[in-house]
Amino acid sequence: MSDLRELSEIVLSLVPKKRVFIQGSAFVDMIIQIEELPHSGADVEGHYRKTTVGGCSFNVADVLQKLGLPFDALMPVGQGMFADLVEKTFRERGYPVVRVPGAVDNGWCLSLAERSGERTFISMFGIERHMEPEWFDAFDLASYDFIYVSGYQAEGENGAMLLSLLKTRMGPATTVVFDPGPRVHDMPRERIDAFFDLGAMFTVNADEAQALTGEKTPEAAAAAL
């Protein structure tokens, strides 16, 4: 308990001097509990747990808010039933709502949670894959110390737009924090290399580190990175 109290006191005593910008998605997660993932053609019983707002970028914002650390964010809110739920959650937490008129709905995800604790996602993407450069005009990207980018927004044309934006607008002292997540297995190598070229800080788990490097163990993958 004393160690936890000391950590809490340290966090409360911090005076944040770094500026953080979070861009990305706010997803709606529908969580279903199952015994184990079914094979193709099977029929298994599931138990609905809850519907909640999540997404990598939203979770990063949530952590910073709980630590009392300031940040700016562009997590666009589209038009539709999922967007309405996202906006309601944002307003409850005091996050800025950037609503895009005439846009598609926010994405959502069916999260299948097995008894072992393993989770499998079936994702239906929305507005977070259709960002436009002008949405960022309200933010001075060169003024931030850290810019968070999720792998879910780094794919396809959306990722190409983000990389172009970062190359032309971020400051020389800005560090991109790149969280490729499970998309690292499907992302073209040239897209990953583009983030290496930016000098990005990668946040990865053991599986993602091994996928990035081709190494057989987490230790070797960490050394290679």
Tab-separated table of C-alpha atoms in Angstrom:
chain	number	residue	atom	x	y	z
A	1	MET	CA	0.000	0.000	0.000
A	2	SER	CA	2.843	2.377	0.788
A	3	ASP	CA	4.314	1.920	-2.697
A	4	LEU	CA	0.915	2.647	-4.277
A	5	ARG	CA	0.494	5.719	-2.098
A	6	GLU	CA	3.938	6.985	-3.077
A	7	LEU	CA	3.125	6.449	-6.777
A	8	SER	CA	-0.162	8.313	-6.364
A	9	GLU	CA	1.614	11.202	-4.667
A	10	ILE	CA	4.192	11.341	-7.464
A	11	VAL	CA	1.497	11.439	-10.163
A	12	LEU	CA	-0.405	14.187	-8.326
A	13	SER	CA	2.774	16.234	-7.971
A	14	LEU	CA	3.576	16.165	-11.689
A	15	VAL	CA	3.372	19.434	-13.563
A	16	PRO	CA	2.745	18.468	-17.201
A	17	LYS	CA	4.881	20.411	-19.660
A	18	LYS	CA	4.481	18.246	-22.749
A	19	ARG	CA	1.678	18.851	-25.233
A	20	VAL	CA	-0.157	15.771	-26.491
A	21	PHE	CA	-2.405	15.429	-29.531
A	22	ILE	CA	-4.566	12.342	-29.987
A	23	GLN	CA	-6.134	11.607	-33.352
A	24	GLY	CA	-8.144	8.570	-34.254
A	25	SER	CA	-11.313	6.743	-33.533
A	26	ALA	CA	-14.028	6.412	-30.977
A	27	PHE	CA	-15.618	3.024	-31.595
A	28	VAL	CA	-18.691	1.434	-30.090
A	29	ASP	CA	-17.873	-1.981	-28.623
A	30	MET	CA	-20.543	-4.653	-28.184
A	31	ILE	CA	-19.087	-7.274	-25.850
A	32	ILE	CA	-20.327	-10.877	-26.013
A	33	GLN	CA	-19.084	-13.578	-23.596
A	34	ILE	CA	-18.614	-17.047	-25.125
A	35	GLU	CA	-17.043	-20.282	-23.912
A	36	GLU	CA	-14.633	-20.422	-26.839
A	37	LEU	CA	-14.460	-19.131	-30.379
A	38	PRO	CA	-16.584	-21.328	-32.666
A	39	HIS	CA	-15.250	-23.046	-35.742
A	40	SER	CA	-16.713	-22.211	-39.145
A	41	GLY	CA	-20.344	-23.299	-39.373
A	42	ALA	CA	-20.774	-23.845	-35.623
A	43	ASP	CA	-23.501	-22.418	-33.394
A	44	VAL	CA	-22.476	-21.409	-29.879
A	45	GLU	CA	-24.356	-19.688	-27.081
A	46	GLY	CA	-23.268	-16.183	-26.181
A	47	HIS	CA	-24.050	-13.869	-23.298
A	48	TYR	CA	-24.369	-10.167	-23.969
A	49	ARG	CA	-22.306	-8.142	-21.468
A	50	LYS	CA	-22.477	-4.494	-22.437
A	51	THR	CA	-22.228	-1.844	-25.122
A	52	THR	CA	-19.565	0.748	-24.450
A	53	VAL	CA	-17.519	3.386	-26.260
A	54	GLY	CA	-13.925	2.367	-26.847
A	55	GLY	CA	-11.300	2.432	-29.564
A	56	CYS	CA	-7.525	2.834	-29.253
A	57	SER	CA	-7.493	6.631	-29.386
A	58	PHE	CA	-10.444	6.920	-26.997
A	59	ASN	CA	-8.671	4.610	-24.532
A	60	VAL	CA	-5.504	6.726	-24.650
A	61	ALA	CA	-7.570	9.844	-23.929
A	62	ASP	CA	-9.288	8.002	-21.081
A	63	VAL	CA	-5.959	7.156	-19.425
A	64	LEU	CA	-4.628	10.702	-19.729
A	65	GLN	CA	-7.843	12.118	-18.315
A	66	LYS	CA	-7.717	9.754	-15.318
A	67	LEU	CA	-4.132	10.867	-14.667
A	68	GLY	CA	-5.204	14.494	-14.875
A	69	LEU	CA	-2.907	15.145	-17.850
A	70	PRO	CA	-4.051	17.630	-20.517
A	71	PHE	CA	-4.399	16.734	-24.188
A	72	ASP	CA	-6.038	17.867	-27.407
A	73	ALA	CA	-7.892	15.401	-29.580
A	74	LEU	CA	-9.542	14.900	-32.942
A	75	MET	CA	-11.816	11.874	-32.649
A	76	PRO	CA	-14.500	12.703	-35.214
A	77	VAL	CA	-18.165	12.082	-34.548
A	78	GLY	CA	-20.224	11.169	-37.614
A	79	GLN	CA	-23.941	10.794	-38.176
A	80	GLY	CA	-25.930	7.786	-36.961
A	81	MET	CA	-26.870	5.679	-33.957
A	82	PHE	CA	-23.280	4.876	-33.007
A	83	ALA	CA	-22.207	8.493	-33.455
A	84	ASP	CA	-25.001	9.550	-31.091
A	85	LEU	CA	-23.696	7.165	-28.434
A	86	VAL	CA	-20.140	8.456	-28.926
A	87	GLU	CA	-21.277	12.074	-28.589
A	88	LYS	CA	-23.231	11.269	-25.398
A	89	THR	CA	-20.129	9.651	-23.867
A	90	PHE	CA	-17.890	12.548	-24.932
A	91	ARG	CA	-20.184	15.108	-23.336
A	92	GLU	CA	-20.386	13.100	-20.110
A	93	ARG	CA	-16.573	13.081	-19.907
A	94	GLY	CA	-16.028	16.631	-21.052
A	95	TYR	CA	-14.247	15.711	-24.283
A	96	PRO	CA	-14.551	18.081	-27.261
A	97	VAL	CA	-17.157	16.937	-29.789
A	98	VAL	CA	-16.049	17.359	-33.416
A	99	ARG	CA	-19.232	16.451	-35.281
A	100	VAL	CA	-18.908	16.135	-39.077
A	101	PRO	CA	-22.153	17.046	-40.895
A	102	GLY	CA	-23.262	14.646	-43.595
A	103	ALA	CA	-20.624	12.082	-42.653
A	104	VAL	CA	-21.005	8.337	-42.220
A	105	ASP	CA	-21.612	6.775	-38.817
A	106	ASN	CA	-18.857	5.957	-36.333
A	107	GLY	CA	-17.474	2.444	-36.529
A	108	TRP	CA	-18.416	-0.370	-34.208
A	109	CYS	CA	-16.948	-3.650	-33.098
A	110	LEU	CA	-18.314	-7.002	-31.995
A	111	SER	CA	-15.953	-8.185	-29.258
A	112	LEU	CA	-16.078	-11.919	-28.535
A	113	ALA	CA	-14.556	-12.621	-25.123
A	114	GLU	CA	-13.649	-16.253	-24.402
A	115	ARG	CA	-13.505	-17.824	-20.942
A	116	SER	CA	-9.687	-17.951	-21.279
A	117	GLY	CA	-9.620	-14.153	-21.489
A	118	GLU	CA	-8.737	-14.084	-25.197
A	119	ARG	CA	-10.724	-11.586	-27.259
A	120	THR	CA	-11.583	-11.649	-30.953
A	121	PHE	CA	-12.792	-8.525	-32.754
A	122	ILE	CA	-15.089	-8.185	-35.752
A	123	SER	CA	-14.764	-4.534	-36.746
A	124	MET	CA	-17.080	-2.456	-38.937
A	125	PHE	CA	-15.222	0.743	-39.765
A	126	GLY	CA	-16.846	4.146	-40.150
A	127	ILE	CA	-15.890	7.806	-40.135
A	128	GLU	CA	-12.462	7.101	-38.601
A	129	ARG	CA	-11.367	5.629	-41.957
A	130	HIS	CA	-12.616	8.652	-43.925
A	131	MET	CA	-10.730	11.575	-42.370
A	132	GLU	CA	-10.102	14.746	-44.351
A	133	PRO	CA	-6.998	16.996	-44.057
A	134	GLU	CA	-9.076	20.110	-43.385
A	135	TRP	CA	-10.411	18.558	-40.175
A	136	PHE	CA	-6.949	19.150	-38.718
A	137	ASP	CA	-6.831	22.853	-39.602
A	138	ALA	CA	-8.005	23.824	-36.118
A	139	PHE	CA	-4.869	22.244	-34.608
A	140	ASP	CA	-1.269	23.469	-34.809
A	141	LEU	CA	0.413	20.089	-35.178
A	142	ALA	CA	3.868	21.696	-34.978
A	143	SER	CA	3.173	22.802	-31.409
A	144	TYR	CA	2.752	19.287	-29.965
A	145	ASP	CA	5.445	17.202	-28.334
A	146	PHE	CA	3.630	13.900	-28.954
A	147	ILE	CA	1.077	12.886	-31.587
A	148	TYR	CA	-0.675	9.551	-31.107
A	149	VAL	CA	-1.568	7.488	-34.193
A	150	SER	CA	-3.416	4.168	-34.123
A	151	GLY	CA	-2.793	1.444	-36.668
A	152	TYR	CA	-6.512	1.307	-37.397
A	153	GLN	CA	-6.283	4.791	-38.953
A	154	ALA	CA	-2.900	4.170	-40.607
A	155	GLU	CA	-4.160	1.853	-43.330
A	156	GLY	CA	-5.248	2.597	-46.874
A	157	GLU	CA	-5.935	6.086	-48.187
A	158	ASN	CA	-6.622	7.354	-44.668
A	159	GLY	CA	-3.117	6.343	-43.601
A	160	ALA	CA	-1.543	7.939	-46.669
A	161	MET	CA	-3.340	11.201	-45.856
A	162	LEU	CA	-2.185	11.089	-42.213
A	163	LEU	CA	1.434	10.435	-43.158
A	164	SER	CA	1.405	13.327	-45.625
A	165	LEU	CA	-0.096	15.546	-42.947
A	166	LEU	CA	2.502	14.556	-40.366
A	167	LYS	CA	5.420	15.039	-42.757
A	168	THR	CA	4.327	18.552	-43.708
A	169	ARG	CA	2.782	19.917	-40.498
A	170	MET	CA	4.420	18.405	-37.429
A	171	GLY	CA	7.351	20.146	-35.758
A	172	PRO	CA	10.981	18.940	-35.823
A	173	ALA	CA	10.804	18.130	-32.098
A	174	THR	CA	7.486	16.278	-32.340
A	175	THR	CA	7.454	12.540	-31.644
A	176	VAL	CA	4.823	10.379	-33.286
A	177	VAL	CA	3.629	7.613	-30.973
A	178	PHE	CA	2.529	4.812	-33.292
A	179	ASP	CA	0.339	2.011	-31.954
A	180	PRO	CA	0.015	-0.466	-34.856
A	181	GLY	CA	-1.999	-2.982	-32.825
A	182	PRO	CA	-3.159	-6.203	-34.512
A	183	ARG	CA	-3.270	-4.410	-37.883
A	184	VAL	CA	0.505	-4.886	-38.009
A	185	HIS	CA	-0.132	-8.349	-39.494
A	186	ASP	CA	-1.987	-6.915	-42.513
A	187	MET	CA	-0.330	-3.538	-43.011
A	188	PRO	CA	2.015	-3.234	-46.026
A	189	ARG	CA	5.662	-3.097	-45.033
A	190	GLU	CA	6.180	0.228	-46.784
A	191	ARG	CA	3.508	1.788	-44.546
A	192	ILE	CA	5.247	0.534	-41.397
A	193	ASP	CA	8.617	1.709	-42.741
A	194	ALA	CA	7.122	5.173	-43.302
A	195	PHE	CA	6.516	5.444	-39.559
A	196	PHE	CA	10.066	4.260	-38.860
A	197	ASP	CA	11.251	7.001	-41.221
A	198	LEU	CA	9.315	9.544	-39.133
A	199	GLY	CA	11.302	8.433	-36.098
A	200	ALA	CA	8.095	7.212	-34.473
A	201	MET	CA	7.962	5.623	-31.043
A	202	PHE	CA	6.273	2.229	-31.452
A	203	THR	CA	4.023	0.855	-28.709
A	204	VAL	CA	3.679	-2.892	-29.273
A	205	ASN	CA	3.089	-6.132	-27.401
A	206	ALA	CA	5.258	-9.213	-27.826
A	207	ASP	CA	3.274	-10.644	-30.735
A	208	GLU	CA	3.323	-7.333	-32.623
A	209	ALA	CA	7.054	-6.858	-32.001
A	210	GLN	CA	7.786	-10.307	-33.417
A	211	ALA	CA	5.596	-9.593	-36.452
A	212	LEU	CA	7.461	-6.332	-37.064
A	213	THR	CA	10.911	-7.914	-36.909
A	214	GLY	CA	10.443	-11.555	-37.890
A	215	GLU	CA	12.206	-12.587	-34.688
A	216	LYS	CA	11.152	-15.726	-32.795
A	217	THR	CA	11.196	-14.387	-29.230
A	218	PRO	CA	10.037	-11.161	-27.587
A	219	GLU	CA	13.569	-10.529	-26.306
A	220	ALA	CA	15.111	-10.777	-29.775
A	221	ALA	CA	12.318	-8.641	-31.239
A	222	ALA	CA	12.888	-5.938	-28.619
A	223	ALA	CA	16.616	-5.934	-29.337
A	224	ALA	CA	15.971	-5.678	-33.086
A	225	LEU	CA	13.579	-2.786	-32.624
